[in-house]
Amino acid sequence: MAASRIASSRRLCFKYKYFFYVASVIFGLQLFLGYSFYNLTQKEIKIMGQPSDDVQIQVDRLPQNDRIKSVTNGSESEQQDQENGVESPSDESHVAPAEVLGNMSKNDFNLKSYQKCQIDTKEALSAISRASTLNCKKQLADVACDLAEEKLFPSSLPNFCPLNKNNTGEFMGCYKDTVSSRDLLGPHKEFPDHNSPKTCINYCFMLGYQYAGVQFTKECWCGERYGSHGEADILQCNSPCPGNPAKKCGGFLSQAVYSTGLSTKLKHSAELVKEMVMINNNLPVKIVFVLTLNGRQVRQVRRLLRVIYNSHHYYYIHVDARQEYLYRELLPLQDNFSNVKLSHVRFATIWGGASLLDAHLHFMSELLSITDWAWDYYVNLSESDYPIKRIESLAAFLTKYRGYNFLKSHGRDTQNFIKKQGLDKTFFECDHHLWRIGSRTLPQGIRMDGGSDWIGLYREFVNFTIKESNPLLTGLKKMYKYALLPAESFFHVLLQNSQFCNSWVDNNLHLTNWRRKQGCKCQYKHIVDWCGCSPNDFKTSDMDKIMNYENKATFFGRKFEAIVNQDIINQMDAYMYGNSVINVPGINSYWENLYHHQDGQKPADQFMTVYQSFIRMSLRHLAQKAKTCNLKVVNLLEVTVHYLSDSFHGALILHQVELVPSGEKFTLETRLDKSDYYQVFKPEGPMERLLHMEVGTDYDPKEEIFRNYLLIMGPLSPIALRHAWSQGVEFTVSIAWIDPANVIAASYDILIPKTTNTAIHKPTFLKPLRPGVWTVKMMHNWKVIAETQFLIVPQTILNGKPITPAEVDLLHNGPKGHYDSKDFEELKEVLNVNVSTEAMEIAKLNARKVGKPLQSLVDSLVEKFWGIQSICSLQGLPKNCPKLQLCPSTLWSSHSPDPKSNLEKSSR
Ligand SMILES: *[C@@H]1O[C@H](CO)[C@@H](O)[C@H](O)[C@H]1NC(C)=O
Ligand SMILES: *[C@@H]1O[C@H](CO)[C@@H](O)[C@H](O)[C@H]1NC(C)=O
Ligand SMILES: *[C@@H]1O[C@H](CO)[C@@H](O)[C@H](O)[C@H]1NC(C)=O
Ligand SMILES: *[C@@H]1O[C@H](CO)[C@@H](O)[C@H](O)[C@H]1NC(C)=O
Ligand SMILES: *[C@@H]1O[C@H](CO)[C@@H](O)[C@H](O)[C@H]1NC(C)=O
Ligand SMILES: *[C@@H]1O[C@H](CO)[C@@H](O)[C@H](O)[C@H]1NC(C)=O
Ligand SMILES: CC(=O)N[C@H]1CO[C@H](CO)[C@@H](O)[C@@H]1O
């Protein structure tokens, strides 16, 4: 039965095969050029060192899981640090109006009078100066002092792994070495000032090697085997050690070899099992799925829960402290299902921060204390995970390997891992930022490791992690409090140095879609003083890649994101459960809520301005249809974005209206579609390569889309132009930005490289931008070839309140002086820009409007870019009003059926 379902979905995949090949070739090229071009245009992002990985994940080996790509140091990072302070890449659309309209008071922190020690490292001083609250500055200064005095964590920790040989420091002899073929094959390092057998043994121990060899005074070599070139005369190993002249540190091409006391490799392997086999009458394992969730993708979360749901297992949900919408939506689940619980303690975690580890330790502790939840395995998931095999298959696998712990190691050399992961740096989290404070020395006596933070841990080990309080555990907990990405290393190090060291399987149960050229763009530099990577979303064309893992012990894929590509999720469902599960209404629809009236945090003013204009449009539309139907606006309830077959299909505005004079209330939902004013005039020569151009904010360089899905922009929005190209010859185009008063805000040339690419350009305009319709023109050889228009909406709202005459004067009149460094008047002719001053006069008049006239201006502008497609109602309207379809019977409304995300009828 299951086999035939799989077979039928394989056929489904075959249909797409040709498309896959073509698409993946194009996509590969696109990745490469997207990246090279990005470097040209985004000069502020500095990346030192390139990833050596292939562009796309390998199909024949597991992708490597270390996330960190590059290290920034010295002057490079100073510069980057300053940029961090000036501009924050996320939350871009929420620039505080105060920044433009007035001054922000900066609390002056007198470091000299506060600090308990002399802080002189650049990194610490930079962090303290950039931190925004006084409390955070003080904490950073304290950590910097404790770091200097080595008080943050113990300098050595015990190792309880029973596999260890316990002969640390045993001298194995003096052995020959050659330059062409090294005797000890592991990593090596020079310690010119403090080399000694002890230093070298500690170093090789930390990297997980059994042997350490000191050579040529200052060199230290690590390896798993020694003696390949034979023994040397002991007199050849006679150079005194720089760190301890009483000891000998080898000689020229001869090394003194010592045992570190470690065992060989600890890893076990585990194969996929075909069916549940119970060994020694073991019962099938019970899994607790720990979902750490962020964002507003409640439909996708429900869909994930639906496929992994089984009354035998448990579901523990943590919603980020800032995501009240998601929390509110999911909360009722725990009343309906006894095996679902939401964490009431909520953390606001940041990428890479110590808060993530704190959060997991808290969940573990809580989960151990729920007496009626008899779970065996702790499996970590997020909203962007999706199963790629049935959950029964995971349960069968974990039952067979009961007792083992599943953690994926980085798979490279540990020295490199420590450096790239910043484990040799001290970090501290405050003000929702992870600050880099300086270098640190890792404790002696422990083997370091790390890799993926997707974990599958056995209850006994989780209990040990929480309940035990030996010096290894307490020391590691302290050490990881000051680390970047602690969750990617803490459990690895704990497991390998504890009595559980023999239970490790090097597998994180996940297939991760790394595309480092796209995923490593320092996209977290606004929250972390480091460059981090993130995996890409799977798309339809990745089906073959996923199928390559059919016979491997890999149960989840990441990332899946329905708003980017839902088709691949549908395909996974068909693959796992057969086509019947996808032959349901709404299968190609995806809804994501952007605003809910119960949200404490209101959307940015420009969004609220447009949402309210949408409602007025909707009522005018109804009034035109039936003059006798007198409706008035009561309330905006929700805004949802709707995608159909992975294309934008409108903004849905759920709102309440009141019938005048009866006072009867009705809830309506209106779908509006946006117009795209992109046009190409006579594409000729290389311009044929242009695929599209669009202006927006919140660009996601990884998925190459604007996360401001409705492209709503106001005078303070940090706008950017995205332009996409197919393959062809390299050439140069000019871009000009023209404001609503026909002022040329900027003009510049950009080089378009040969291959397919999507690029972004963010002009650095002085704010505020003049509200109205803007035009971007693209020129080649002094001819306008393509253009697009976008709306900078005048705001009816500022800081959540109706805007005042004094405020419009500051916000709606354009910048003081030029947008850019200079004036581009001379380009008006070639750009066919009207030289008359009329547009400027109209703009000035508009800039004085407040109240009703401003609303009408907003409405007339919004109507240029948005059109009403349909309106439905939740209750039948009275006879004198237009007859509207009931929302649940439409295919687009947020109230139309969506069985794939419906948990109530779930029978599994
Ligand atoms: C740090 O910067 C120096 C130059 O300031 C450079 O030589 C060195 O390679 C850099 N280190 C790393 C790890 O990138
Ligand atoms: C090493 O010491 C540990 C802890 O004392 C012990 O459990 C283990 O059996 C010892 N290993 C060997 C090979 O003797
Ligand atoms: C668990 O999941 C989250 C993603 O939601 C991840 O960032 C975290 O580090 C994971 N693992 C651990 C051990 O915390
Ligand atoms: C949990 O860990 C504590 C401390 O190590 C130990 O005393 C206790 O027996 C453990 N409980 C179980 C059920 O393993
Ligand atoms: C410039 O704009 C004015 C008013 O909008 C219009 O009357 C005039 O014809 C335009 N001139 C050109 C050259 O398009
Ligand atoms: C929970 O159960 C109640 C009553 O049975 C039902 O109204 C509600 O829709 C259910 N909620 C979910 C999320 O299943
Ligand atoms: C808008 C605003 O915050 N303005 C302040 C700028 O700074 C002066 C003096 O520091 C204050 O008096 C203003 O209130």
mmCIF file of N, CA and C in Angstrom, residues 108 347 502 504 517 603 704 710 765 809 826 837 849:
data_model
loop_
_atom_site.group_PDB
_atom_site.id
_atom_site.type_symbol
_atom_site.label_atom_id
_atom_site.label_comp_id
_atom_site.label_asym_id
_atom_site.label_seq_id
_atom_site.Cartn_x
_atom_site.Cartn_y
_atom_site.Cartn_z
ATOM 1 N N ASP A 108 24.923 59.061 27.383
ATOM 2 C CA ASP A 108 26.374 59.056 27.382
ATOM 3 C C ASP A 108 26.875 58.220 28.535
ATOM 4 N N PHE A 347 11.091 32.840 25.470
ATOM 5 C CA PHE A 347 12.376 33.498 25.285
ATOM 6 C C PHE A 347 12.345 34.323 24.006
ATOM 7 N N ASN A 502 30.075 7.120 24.412
ATOM 8 C CA ASN A 502 29.966 5.968 23.506
ATOM 9 C C ASN A 502 28.569 5.825 22.902
ATOM 10 N N TRP A 504 27.224 8.165 20.674
ATOM 11 C CA TRP A 504 27.090 9.222 19.674
ATOM 12 C C TRP A 504 26.953 8.691 18.247
ATOM 13 N N LYS A 517 26.770 30.206 -1.368
ATOM 14 C CA LYS A 517 26.990 31.467 -2.086
ATOM 15 C C LYS A 517 25.822 32.415 -1.861
ATOM 16 N N PRO A 603 1.472 47.685 13.022
ATOM 17 C CA PRO A 603 2.402 47.741 11.890
ATOM 18 C C PRO A 603 2.916 49.176 11.698
ATOM 19 N N GLU A 704 16.356 36.045 -2.598
ATOM 20 C CA GLU A 704 16.298 37.052 -3.660
ATOM 21 C C GLU A 704 14.896 37.617 -3.864
ATOM 22 N N LEU A 710 3.818 43.275 0.166
ATOM 23 C CA LEU A 710 2.878 44.178 -0.492
ATOM 24 C C LEU A 710 3.589 45.412 -1.048
ATOM 25 N N PHE A 765 19.622 57.684 -0.378
ATOM 26 C CA PHE A 765 18.938 58.973 -0.476
ATOM 27 C C PHE A 765 18.802 59.630 0.886
ATOM 28 N N ASP A 809 4.597 68.826 7.236
ATOM 29 C CA ASP A 809 5.568 69.762 6.690
ATOM 30 C C ASP A 809 6.965 69.132 6.681
ATOM 31 N N GLU A 826 20.649 68.264 -15.471
ATOM 32 C CA GLU A 826 21.067 68.183 -16.880
ATOM 33 C C GLU A 826 20.581 66.904 -17.567
ATOM 34 N N THR A 837 7.500 73.355 -13.976
ATOM 35 C CA THR A 837 7.548 73.330 -12.508
ATOM 36 C C THR A 837 6.201 72.947 -11.911
ATOM 37 N N LYS A 849 -1.448 68.948 2.951
ATOM 38 C CA LYS A 849 -2.732 68.319 3.278
ATOM 39 C C LYS A 849 -2.667 67.481 4.550
#
